[in-house]
PDB file of C-alpha atoms and ligand atoms in Angstrom:
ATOM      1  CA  UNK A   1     -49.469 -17.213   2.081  1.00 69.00           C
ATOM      2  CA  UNK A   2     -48.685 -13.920   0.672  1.00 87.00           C
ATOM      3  CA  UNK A   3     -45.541 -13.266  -1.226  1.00 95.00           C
ATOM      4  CA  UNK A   4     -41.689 -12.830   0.592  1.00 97.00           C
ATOM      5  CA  UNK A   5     -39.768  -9.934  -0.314  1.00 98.00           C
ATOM      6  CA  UNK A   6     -36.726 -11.460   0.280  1.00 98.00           C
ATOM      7  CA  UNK A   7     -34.354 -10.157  -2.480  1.00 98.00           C
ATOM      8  CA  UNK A   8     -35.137  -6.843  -4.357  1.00 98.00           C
ATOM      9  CA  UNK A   9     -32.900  -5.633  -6.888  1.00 98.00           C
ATOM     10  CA  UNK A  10     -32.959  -2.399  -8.500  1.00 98.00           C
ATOM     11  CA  UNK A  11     -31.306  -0.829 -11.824  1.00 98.00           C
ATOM     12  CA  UNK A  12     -30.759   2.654 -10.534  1.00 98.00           C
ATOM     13  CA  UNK A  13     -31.305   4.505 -14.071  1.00 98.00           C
ATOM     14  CA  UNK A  14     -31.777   8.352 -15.033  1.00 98.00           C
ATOM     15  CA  UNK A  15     -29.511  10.149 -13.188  1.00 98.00           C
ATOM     16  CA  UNK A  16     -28.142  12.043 -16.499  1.00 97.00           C
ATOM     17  CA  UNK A  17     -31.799  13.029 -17.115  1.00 98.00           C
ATOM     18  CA  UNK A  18     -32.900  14.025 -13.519  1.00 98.00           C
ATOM     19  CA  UNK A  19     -30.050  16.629 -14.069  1.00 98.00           C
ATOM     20  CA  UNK A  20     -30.010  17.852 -17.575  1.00 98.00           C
ATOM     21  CA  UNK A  21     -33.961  18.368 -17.211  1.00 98.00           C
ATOM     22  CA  UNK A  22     -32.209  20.842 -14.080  1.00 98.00           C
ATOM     23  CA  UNK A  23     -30.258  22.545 -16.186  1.00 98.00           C
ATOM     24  CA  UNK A  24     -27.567  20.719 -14.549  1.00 98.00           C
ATOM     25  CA  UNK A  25     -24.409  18.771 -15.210  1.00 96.00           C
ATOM     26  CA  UNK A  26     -25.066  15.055 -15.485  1.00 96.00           C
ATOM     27  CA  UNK A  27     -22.588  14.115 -12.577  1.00 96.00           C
ATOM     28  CA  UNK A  28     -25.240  16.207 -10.350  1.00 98.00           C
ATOM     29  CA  UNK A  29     -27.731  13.211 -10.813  1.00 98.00           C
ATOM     30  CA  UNK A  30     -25.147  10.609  -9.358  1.00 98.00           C
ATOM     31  CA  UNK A  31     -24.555  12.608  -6.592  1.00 98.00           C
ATOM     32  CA  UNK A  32     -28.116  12.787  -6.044  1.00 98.00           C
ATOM     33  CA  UNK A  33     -28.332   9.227  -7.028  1.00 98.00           C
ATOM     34  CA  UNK A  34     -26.085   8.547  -3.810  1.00 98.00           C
ATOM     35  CA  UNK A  35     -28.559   9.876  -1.687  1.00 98.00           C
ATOM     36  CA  UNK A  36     -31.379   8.034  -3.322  1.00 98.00           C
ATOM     37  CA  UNK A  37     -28.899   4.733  -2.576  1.00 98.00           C
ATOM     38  CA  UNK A  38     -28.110   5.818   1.305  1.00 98.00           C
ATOM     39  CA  UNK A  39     -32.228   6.091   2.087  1.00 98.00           C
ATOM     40  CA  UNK A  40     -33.191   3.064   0.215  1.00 98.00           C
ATOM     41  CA  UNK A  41     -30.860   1.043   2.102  1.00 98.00           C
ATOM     42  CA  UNK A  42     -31.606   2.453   5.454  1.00 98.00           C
ATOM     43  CA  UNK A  43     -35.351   2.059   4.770  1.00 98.00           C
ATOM     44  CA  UNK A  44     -34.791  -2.210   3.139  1.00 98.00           C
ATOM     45  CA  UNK A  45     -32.519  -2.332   6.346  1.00 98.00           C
ATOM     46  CA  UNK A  46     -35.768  -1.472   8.292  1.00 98.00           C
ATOM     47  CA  UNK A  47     -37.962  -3.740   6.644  1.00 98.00           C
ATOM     48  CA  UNK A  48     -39.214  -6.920   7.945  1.00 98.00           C
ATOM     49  CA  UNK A  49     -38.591  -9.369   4.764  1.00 98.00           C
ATOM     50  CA  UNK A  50     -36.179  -7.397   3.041  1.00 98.00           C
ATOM     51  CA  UNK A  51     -32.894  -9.799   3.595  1.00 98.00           C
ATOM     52  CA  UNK A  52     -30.813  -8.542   0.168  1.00 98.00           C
ATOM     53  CA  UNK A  53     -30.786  -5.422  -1.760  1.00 98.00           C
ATOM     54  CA  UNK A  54     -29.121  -5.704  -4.840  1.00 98.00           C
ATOM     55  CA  UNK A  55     -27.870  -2.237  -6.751  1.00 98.00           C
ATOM     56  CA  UNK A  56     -27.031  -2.249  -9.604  1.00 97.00           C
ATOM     57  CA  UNK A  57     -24.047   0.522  -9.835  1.00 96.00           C
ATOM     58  CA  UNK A  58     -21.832   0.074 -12.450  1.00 95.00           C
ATOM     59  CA  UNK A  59     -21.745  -2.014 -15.634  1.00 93.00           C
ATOM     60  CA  UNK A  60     -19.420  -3.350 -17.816  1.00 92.00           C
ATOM     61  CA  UNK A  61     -21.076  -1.331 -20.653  1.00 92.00           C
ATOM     62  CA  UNK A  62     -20.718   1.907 -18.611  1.00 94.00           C
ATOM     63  CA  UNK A  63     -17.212   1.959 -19.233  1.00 96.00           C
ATOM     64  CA  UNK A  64     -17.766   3.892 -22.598  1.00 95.00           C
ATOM     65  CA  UNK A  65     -19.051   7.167 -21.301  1.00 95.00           C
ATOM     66  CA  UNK A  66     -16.648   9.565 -21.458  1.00 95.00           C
ATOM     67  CA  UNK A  67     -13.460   9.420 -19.050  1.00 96.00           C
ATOM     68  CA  UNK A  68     -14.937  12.394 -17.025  1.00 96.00           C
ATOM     69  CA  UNK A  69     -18.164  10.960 -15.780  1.00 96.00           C
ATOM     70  CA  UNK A  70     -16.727   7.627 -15.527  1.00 97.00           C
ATOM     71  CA  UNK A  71     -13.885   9.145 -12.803  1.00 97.00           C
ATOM     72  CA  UNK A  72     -16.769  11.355 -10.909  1.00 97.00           C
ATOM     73  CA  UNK A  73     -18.817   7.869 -10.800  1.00 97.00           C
ATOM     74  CA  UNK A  74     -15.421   6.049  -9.281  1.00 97.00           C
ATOM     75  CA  UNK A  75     -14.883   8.669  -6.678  1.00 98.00           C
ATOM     76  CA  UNK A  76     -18.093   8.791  -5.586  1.00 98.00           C
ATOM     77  CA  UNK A  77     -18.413   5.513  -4.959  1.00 98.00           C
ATOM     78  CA  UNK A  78     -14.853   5.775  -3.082  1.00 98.00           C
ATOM     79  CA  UNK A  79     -16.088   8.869  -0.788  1.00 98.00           C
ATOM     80  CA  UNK A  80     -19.571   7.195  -0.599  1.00 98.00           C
ATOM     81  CA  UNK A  81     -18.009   4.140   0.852  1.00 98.00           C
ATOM     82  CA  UNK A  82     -15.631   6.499   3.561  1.00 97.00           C
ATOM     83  CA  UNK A  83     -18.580   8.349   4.446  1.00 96.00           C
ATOM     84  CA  UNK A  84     -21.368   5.679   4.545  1.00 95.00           C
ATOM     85  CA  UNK A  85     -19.374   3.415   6.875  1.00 96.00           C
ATOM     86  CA  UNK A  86     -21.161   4.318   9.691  1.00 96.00           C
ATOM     87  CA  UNK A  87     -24.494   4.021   8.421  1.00 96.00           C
ATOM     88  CA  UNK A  88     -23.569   0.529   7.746  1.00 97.00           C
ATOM     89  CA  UNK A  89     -22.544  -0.230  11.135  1.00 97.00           C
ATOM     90  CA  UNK A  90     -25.438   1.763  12.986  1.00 97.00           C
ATOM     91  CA  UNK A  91     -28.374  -0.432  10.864  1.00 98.00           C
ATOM     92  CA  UNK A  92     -26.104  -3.326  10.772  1.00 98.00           C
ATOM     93  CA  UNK A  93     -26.030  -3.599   7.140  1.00 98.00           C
ATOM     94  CA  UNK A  94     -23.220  -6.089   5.224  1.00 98.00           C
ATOM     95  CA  UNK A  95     -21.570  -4.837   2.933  1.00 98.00           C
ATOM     96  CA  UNK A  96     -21.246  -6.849  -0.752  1.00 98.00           C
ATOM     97  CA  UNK A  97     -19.970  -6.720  -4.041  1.00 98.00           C
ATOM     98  CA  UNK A  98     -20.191  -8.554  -7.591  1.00 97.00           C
ATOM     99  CA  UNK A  99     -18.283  -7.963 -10.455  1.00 96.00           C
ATOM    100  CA  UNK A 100     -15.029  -7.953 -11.562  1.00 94.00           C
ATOM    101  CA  UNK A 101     -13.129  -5.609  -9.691  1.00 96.00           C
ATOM    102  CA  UNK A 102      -9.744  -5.951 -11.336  1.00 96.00           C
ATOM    103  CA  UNK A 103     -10.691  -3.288 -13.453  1.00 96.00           C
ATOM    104  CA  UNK A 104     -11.099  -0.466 -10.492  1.00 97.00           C
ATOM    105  CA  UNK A 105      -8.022   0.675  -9.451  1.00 97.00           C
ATOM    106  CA  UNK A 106      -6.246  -0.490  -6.224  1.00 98.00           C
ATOM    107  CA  UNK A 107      -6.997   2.316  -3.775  1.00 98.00           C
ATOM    108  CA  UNK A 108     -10.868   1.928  -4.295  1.00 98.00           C
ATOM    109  CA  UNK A 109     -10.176  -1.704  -4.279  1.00 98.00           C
ATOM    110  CA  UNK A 110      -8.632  -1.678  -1.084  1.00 98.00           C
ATOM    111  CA  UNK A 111     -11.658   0.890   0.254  1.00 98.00           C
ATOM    112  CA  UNK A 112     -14.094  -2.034  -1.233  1.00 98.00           C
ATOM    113  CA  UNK A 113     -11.923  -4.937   0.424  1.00 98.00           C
ATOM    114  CA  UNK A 114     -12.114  -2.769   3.703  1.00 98.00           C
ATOM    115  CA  UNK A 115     -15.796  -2.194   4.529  1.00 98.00           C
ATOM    116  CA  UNK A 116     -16.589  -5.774   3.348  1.00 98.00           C
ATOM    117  CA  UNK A 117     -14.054  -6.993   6.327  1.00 98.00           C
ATOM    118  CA  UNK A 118     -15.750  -4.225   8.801  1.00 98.00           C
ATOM    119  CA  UNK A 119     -19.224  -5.249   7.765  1.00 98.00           C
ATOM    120  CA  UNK A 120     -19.275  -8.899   7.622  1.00 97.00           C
ATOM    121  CA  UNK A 121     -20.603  -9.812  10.585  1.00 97.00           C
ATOM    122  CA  UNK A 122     -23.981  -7.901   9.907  1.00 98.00           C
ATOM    123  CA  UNK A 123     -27.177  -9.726   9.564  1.00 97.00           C
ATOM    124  CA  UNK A 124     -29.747  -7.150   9.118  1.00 98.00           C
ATOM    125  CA  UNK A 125     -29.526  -6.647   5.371  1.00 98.00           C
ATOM    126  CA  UNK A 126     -27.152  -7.211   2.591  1.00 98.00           C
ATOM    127  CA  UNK A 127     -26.487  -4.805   0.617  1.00 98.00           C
ATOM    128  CA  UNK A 128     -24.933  -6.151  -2.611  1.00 98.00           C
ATOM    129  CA  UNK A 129     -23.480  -3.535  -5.245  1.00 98.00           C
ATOM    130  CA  UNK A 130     -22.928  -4.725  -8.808  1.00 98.00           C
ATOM    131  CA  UNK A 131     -19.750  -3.131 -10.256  1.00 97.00           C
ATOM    132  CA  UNK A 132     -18.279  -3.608 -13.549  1.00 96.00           C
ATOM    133  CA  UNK A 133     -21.010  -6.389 -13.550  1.00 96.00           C
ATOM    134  CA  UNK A 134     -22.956  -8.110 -16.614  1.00 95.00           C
ATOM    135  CA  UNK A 135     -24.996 -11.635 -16.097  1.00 96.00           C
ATOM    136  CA  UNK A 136     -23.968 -13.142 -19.419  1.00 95.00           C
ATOM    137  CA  UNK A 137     -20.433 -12.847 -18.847  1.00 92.00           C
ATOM    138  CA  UNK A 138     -20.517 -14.204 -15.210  1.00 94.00           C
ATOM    139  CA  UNK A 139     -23.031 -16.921 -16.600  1.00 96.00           C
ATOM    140  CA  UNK A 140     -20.479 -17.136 -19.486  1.00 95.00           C
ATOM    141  CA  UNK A 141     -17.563 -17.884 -16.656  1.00 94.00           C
ATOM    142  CA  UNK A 142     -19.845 -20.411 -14.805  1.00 96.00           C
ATOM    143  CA  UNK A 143     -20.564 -22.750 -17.783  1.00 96.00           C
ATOM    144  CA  UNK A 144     -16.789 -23.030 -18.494  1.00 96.00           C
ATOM    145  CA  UNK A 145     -15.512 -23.460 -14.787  1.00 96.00           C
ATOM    146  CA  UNK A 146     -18.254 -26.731 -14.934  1.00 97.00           C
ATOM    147  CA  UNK A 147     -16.914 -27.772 -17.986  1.00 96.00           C
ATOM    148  CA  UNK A 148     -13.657 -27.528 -16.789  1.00 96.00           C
ATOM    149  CA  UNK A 149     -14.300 -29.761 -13.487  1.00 96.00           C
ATOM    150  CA  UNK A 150     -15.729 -32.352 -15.500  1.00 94.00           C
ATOM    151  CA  UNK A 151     -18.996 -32.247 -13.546  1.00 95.00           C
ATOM    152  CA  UNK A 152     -22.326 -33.044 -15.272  1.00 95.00           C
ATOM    153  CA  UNK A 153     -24.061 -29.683 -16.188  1.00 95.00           C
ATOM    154  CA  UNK A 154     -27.730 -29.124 -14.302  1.00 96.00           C
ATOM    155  CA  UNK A 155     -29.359 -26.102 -13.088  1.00 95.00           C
ATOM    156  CA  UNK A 156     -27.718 -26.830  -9.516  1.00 95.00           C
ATOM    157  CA  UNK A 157     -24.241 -27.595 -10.385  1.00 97.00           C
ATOM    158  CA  UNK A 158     -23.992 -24.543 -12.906  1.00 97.00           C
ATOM    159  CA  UNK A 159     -26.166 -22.242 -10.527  1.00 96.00           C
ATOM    160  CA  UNK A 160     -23.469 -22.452  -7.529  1.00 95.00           C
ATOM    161  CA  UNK A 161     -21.009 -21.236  -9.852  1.00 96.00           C
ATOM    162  CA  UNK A 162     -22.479 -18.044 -10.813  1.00 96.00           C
ATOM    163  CA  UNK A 163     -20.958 -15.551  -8.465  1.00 91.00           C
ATOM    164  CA  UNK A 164     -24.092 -13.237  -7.897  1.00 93.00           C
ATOM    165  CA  UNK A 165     -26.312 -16.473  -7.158  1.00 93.00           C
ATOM    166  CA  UNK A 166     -24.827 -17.027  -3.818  1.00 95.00           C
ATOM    167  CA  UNK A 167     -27.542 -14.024  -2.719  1.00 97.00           C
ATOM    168  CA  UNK A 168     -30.307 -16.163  -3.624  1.00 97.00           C
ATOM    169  CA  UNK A 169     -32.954 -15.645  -6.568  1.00 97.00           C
ATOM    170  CA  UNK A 170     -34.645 -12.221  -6.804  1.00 98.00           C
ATOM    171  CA  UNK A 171     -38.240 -11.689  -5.661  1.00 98.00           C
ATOM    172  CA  UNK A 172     -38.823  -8.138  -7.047  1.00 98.00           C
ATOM    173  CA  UNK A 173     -36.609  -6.654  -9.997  1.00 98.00           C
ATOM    174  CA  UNK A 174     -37.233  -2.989 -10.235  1.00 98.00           C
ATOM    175  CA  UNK A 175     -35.761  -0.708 -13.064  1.00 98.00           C
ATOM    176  CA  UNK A 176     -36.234   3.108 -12.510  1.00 98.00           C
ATOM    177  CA  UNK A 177     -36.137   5.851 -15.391  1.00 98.00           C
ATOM    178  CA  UNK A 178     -38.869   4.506 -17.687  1.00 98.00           C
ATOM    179  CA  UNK A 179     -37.644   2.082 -19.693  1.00 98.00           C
ATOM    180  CA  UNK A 180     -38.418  -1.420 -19.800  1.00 98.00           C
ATOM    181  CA  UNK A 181     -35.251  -3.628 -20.365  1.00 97.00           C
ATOM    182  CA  UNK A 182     -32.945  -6.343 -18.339  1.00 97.00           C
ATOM    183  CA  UNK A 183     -29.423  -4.469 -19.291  1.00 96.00           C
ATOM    184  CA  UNK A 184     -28.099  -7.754 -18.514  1.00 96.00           C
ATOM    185  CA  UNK A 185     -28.867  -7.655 -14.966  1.00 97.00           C
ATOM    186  CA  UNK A 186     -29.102 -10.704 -12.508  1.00 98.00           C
ATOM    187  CA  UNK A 187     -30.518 -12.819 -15.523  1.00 97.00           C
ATOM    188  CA  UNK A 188     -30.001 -16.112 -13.725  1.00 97.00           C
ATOM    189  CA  UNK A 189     -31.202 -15.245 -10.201  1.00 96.00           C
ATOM    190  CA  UNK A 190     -34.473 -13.047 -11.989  1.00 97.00           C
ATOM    191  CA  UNK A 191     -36.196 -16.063 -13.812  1.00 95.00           C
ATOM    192  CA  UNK A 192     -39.655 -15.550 -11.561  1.00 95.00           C
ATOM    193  CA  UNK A 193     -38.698 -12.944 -10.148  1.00 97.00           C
ATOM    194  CA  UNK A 194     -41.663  -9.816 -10.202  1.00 97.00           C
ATOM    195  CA  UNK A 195     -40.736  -7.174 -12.983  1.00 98.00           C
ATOM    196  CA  UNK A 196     -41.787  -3.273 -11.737  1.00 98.00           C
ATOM    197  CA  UNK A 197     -40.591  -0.749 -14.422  1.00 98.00           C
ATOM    198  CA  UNK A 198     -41.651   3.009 -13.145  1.00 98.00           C
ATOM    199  CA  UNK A 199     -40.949   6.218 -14.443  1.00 98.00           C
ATOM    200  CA  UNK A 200     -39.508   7.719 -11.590  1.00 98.00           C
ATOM    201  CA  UNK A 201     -35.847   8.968 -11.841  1.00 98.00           C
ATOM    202  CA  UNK A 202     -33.610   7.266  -9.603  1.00 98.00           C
ATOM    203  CA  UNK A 203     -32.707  10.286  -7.921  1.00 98.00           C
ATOM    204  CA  UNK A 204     -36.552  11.406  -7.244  1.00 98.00           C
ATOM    205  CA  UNK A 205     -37.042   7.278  -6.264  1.00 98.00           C
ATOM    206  CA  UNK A 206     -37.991   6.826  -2.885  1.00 98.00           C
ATOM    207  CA  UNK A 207     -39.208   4.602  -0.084  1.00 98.00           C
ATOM    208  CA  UNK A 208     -42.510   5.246  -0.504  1.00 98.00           C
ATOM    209  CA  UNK A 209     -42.215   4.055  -4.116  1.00 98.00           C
ATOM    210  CA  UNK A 210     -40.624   0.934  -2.964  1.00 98.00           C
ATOM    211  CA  UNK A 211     -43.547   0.511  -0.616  1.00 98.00           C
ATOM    212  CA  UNK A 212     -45.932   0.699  -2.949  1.00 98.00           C
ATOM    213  CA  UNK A 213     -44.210  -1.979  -4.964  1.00 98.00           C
ATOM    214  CA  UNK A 214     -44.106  -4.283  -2.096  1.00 98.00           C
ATOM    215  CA  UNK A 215     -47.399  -4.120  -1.759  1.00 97.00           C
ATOM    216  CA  UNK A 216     -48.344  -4.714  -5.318  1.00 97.00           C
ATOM    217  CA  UNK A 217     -46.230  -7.641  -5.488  1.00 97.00           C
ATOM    218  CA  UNK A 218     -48.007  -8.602  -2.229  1.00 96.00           C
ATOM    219  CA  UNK A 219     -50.908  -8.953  -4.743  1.00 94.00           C
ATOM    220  CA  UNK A 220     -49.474 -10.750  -7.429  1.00 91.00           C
ATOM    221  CA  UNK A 221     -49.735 -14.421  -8.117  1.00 84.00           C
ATOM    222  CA  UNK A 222     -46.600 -16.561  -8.047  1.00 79.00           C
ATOM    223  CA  UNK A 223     -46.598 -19.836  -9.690  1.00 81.00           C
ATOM    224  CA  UNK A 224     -42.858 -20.517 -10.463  1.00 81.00           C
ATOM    225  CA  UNK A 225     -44.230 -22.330 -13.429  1.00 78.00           C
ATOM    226  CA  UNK A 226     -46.637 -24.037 -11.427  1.00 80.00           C
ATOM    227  CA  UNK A 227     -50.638 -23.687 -11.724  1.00 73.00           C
TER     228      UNK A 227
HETATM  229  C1  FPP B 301     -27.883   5.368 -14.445  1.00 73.77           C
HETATM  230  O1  FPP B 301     -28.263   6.692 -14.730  1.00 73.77           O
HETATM  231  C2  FPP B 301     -27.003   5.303 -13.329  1.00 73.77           C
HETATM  232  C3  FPP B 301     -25.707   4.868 -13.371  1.00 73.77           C
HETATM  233  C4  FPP B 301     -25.034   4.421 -14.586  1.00 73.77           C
HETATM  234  C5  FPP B 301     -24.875   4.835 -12.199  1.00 73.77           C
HETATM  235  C6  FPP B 301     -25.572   4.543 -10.905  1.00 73.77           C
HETATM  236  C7  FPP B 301     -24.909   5.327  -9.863  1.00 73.77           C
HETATM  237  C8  FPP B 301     -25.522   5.880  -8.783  1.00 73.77           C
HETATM  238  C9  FPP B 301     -26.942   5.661  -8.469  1.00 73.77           C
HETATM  239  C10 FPP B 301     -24.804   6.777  -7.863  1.00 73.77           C
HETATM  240  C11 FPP B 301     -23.613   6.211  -7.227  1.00 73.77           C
HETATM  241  C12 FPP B 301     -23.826   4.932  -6.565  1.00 73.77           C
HETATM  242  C13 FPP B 301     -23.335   4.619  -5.369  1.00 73.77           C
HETATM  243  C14 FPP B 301     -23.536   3.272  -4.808  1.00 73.77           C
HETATM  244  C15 FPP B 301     -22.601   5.587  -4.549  1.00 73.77           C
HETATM  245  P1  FPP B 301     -27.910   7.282 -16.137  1.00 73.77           P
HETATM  246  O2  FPP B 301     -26.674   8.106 -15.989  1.00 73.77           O
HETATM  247  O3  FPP B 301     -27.811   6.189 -17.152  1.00 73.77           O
HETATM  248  O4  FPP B 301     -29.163   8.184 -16.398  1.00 73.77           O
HETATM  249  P2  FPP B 301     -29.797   8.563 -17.810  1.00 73.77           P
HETATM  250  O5  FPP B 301     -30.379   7.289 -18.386  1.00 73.77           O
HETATM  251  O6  FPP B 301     -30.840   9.565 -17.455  1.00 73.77           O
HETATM  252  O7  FPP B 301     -28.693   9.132 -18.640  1.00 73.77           O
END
C-alpha cells in the first residue's frame, strides 16, 4: 500500500530573501508569504489524504529580530486571521494553534481564541499554526508534568503530554528556502516522518511543489524501523 499523506508540516522560510533579492523591504516577503499560506491551505483542504497541515509561523527564537518586523509579522497574522475567516468556513477548514500564546498580546489573542471557536466544527482539514513554538521546550514541559503525576515515563504516557502531538505524527516535513535543518520543529511527532528540503522561497512555494512532493514520498519506502 502506498504511503498516507496524512500530516504535512512545513517551515515556511525565506521570506526576507524573496524580498531583498526584489529590492524590497523584508516585511514584503511575509506579506507575500501570507498568500503562499492562504493557497497552500486551500489546495491541502482539497486534497484527498491531507487531514493536518502544520505551519510553522512563528518561533520562540524569532522574537530577536528587530521590534519592527516582529510587529508587521503580529499584525499580519491579526488581519490575516479577520480576513481569512471566510476561507476557513467556505473549505471547512479548523482552525489550530500551538505554542505559548501568553506572549502575544490580548487583542490578537482574543482574534486567535475567536476563529478557533468559529472553526471547530470543521472536518475537512486542520490547519495547525505554530506560534511562539519550539519542540524542546514543549517536550521540556511534558517530561516534568509526568514527573510531576507520578506516572511511569514511556513513549505513550510522555507522548500525550506534548501539546503539538495531539495532531498525530508527521508524514512529510518540508522546509522551504534551502537550508537543511529541524529549527526545533515538531521533533517528537517527525521521528519517521519524510524530510523534503527545496530551494524554493516560501513566497514563490506553491501547490504544484507540494504535489510533486506527494508524489515522491508516494515513492519512498517506509519502514518505521522495520525491514
Ligand atoms: C521565515 O522567513 C518566515 C518567518 C519567520 C515567518 C513566517 C511567516 C509567514 C509565512 C507569513 C505570515 C504567516 C501567516 C500565517 C499569516 P525569513 O524571514 O526567515 O526569511 P529569510 O531566511 O530569507 O530571511
Amino acid at each position: 500500500m502506498s504511503n498516507i499523506a496524512r500530516h504535512v508540516a512545513i517551515i515556511m522560510d525565506g521570506n526576507g530573501r524573496w524580498a531583498t533579492e526584489r529590492g524590497l523591504k523584508r516585511v514584503k516577503g511575509h506579506e507575500r508569504g501570507a498568500e503562499t499560506v492562504r493557497t497552500v491551505t486551500t489546495f491541502a483542504s482539497n486534497h484527498p489524504e491531507i487531514e493536518v497541515l502544520t505551519l510553522y509561523a512563528f518561533s520562540t527564537e524569532n522574537w530577536r529580530r528587530p521590534k519592527m518586523e516582529v510587529d508587521f509579522l503580529m499584525r499580519l497574522l491579526d488581519n490575516y486571521l479577520k480576513n481569512e475567516t471566510k476561507t476557513y468556513i467556505k473549505h471547512q477548514i479548523r482552525f489550530e494553534t500551538i505554542g505559548d500564546l501568553s506572549r502575544f498580546s490580548s487583542a490578537l489573542q482574543r482574534r486567535i481564541a475567536a476563529v478557533k471557536e468559529e472553526t471547530k466544527g470543521f472536518k475537512r482539514l486542520t490547519q495547525v499554526l505554530a506560534l511562539n513554538y519550539g519542540s524542546q521546550d514543549e517536550i521540556a514541559r511534558a517530561a516534568a508534568q509526568l514527573c510531576r503525576s507520578g506516572e511511569a515515563i514511556s513513549v505513550e504516557t510522555l507522548g500525550r503530554r506534548i501539546e503539538s502531538a495531539r495532531f498525530g505524527p508527521v508524514d512529510i516535513l518540508i522546509r522551504t528556502g534551502g537550508d537543511q535543518r529541524l529549527s526545533n520543529f515538531l521533533l517528537w511527532q517527525s521521528a519517521y516522518a519524510e524530510l523534503f528540503f527545496t530551494p524554493t522561497l516560501w513566497p514563490d512555494f506553491d501547490p504544484d511543489e507540494l504535489e510533486t512532493i506527494i508524489a515522491e514520498f508516494k515513492t519512498r519506502t517506509r519502514r518505521f524501523g522495520g525491514i
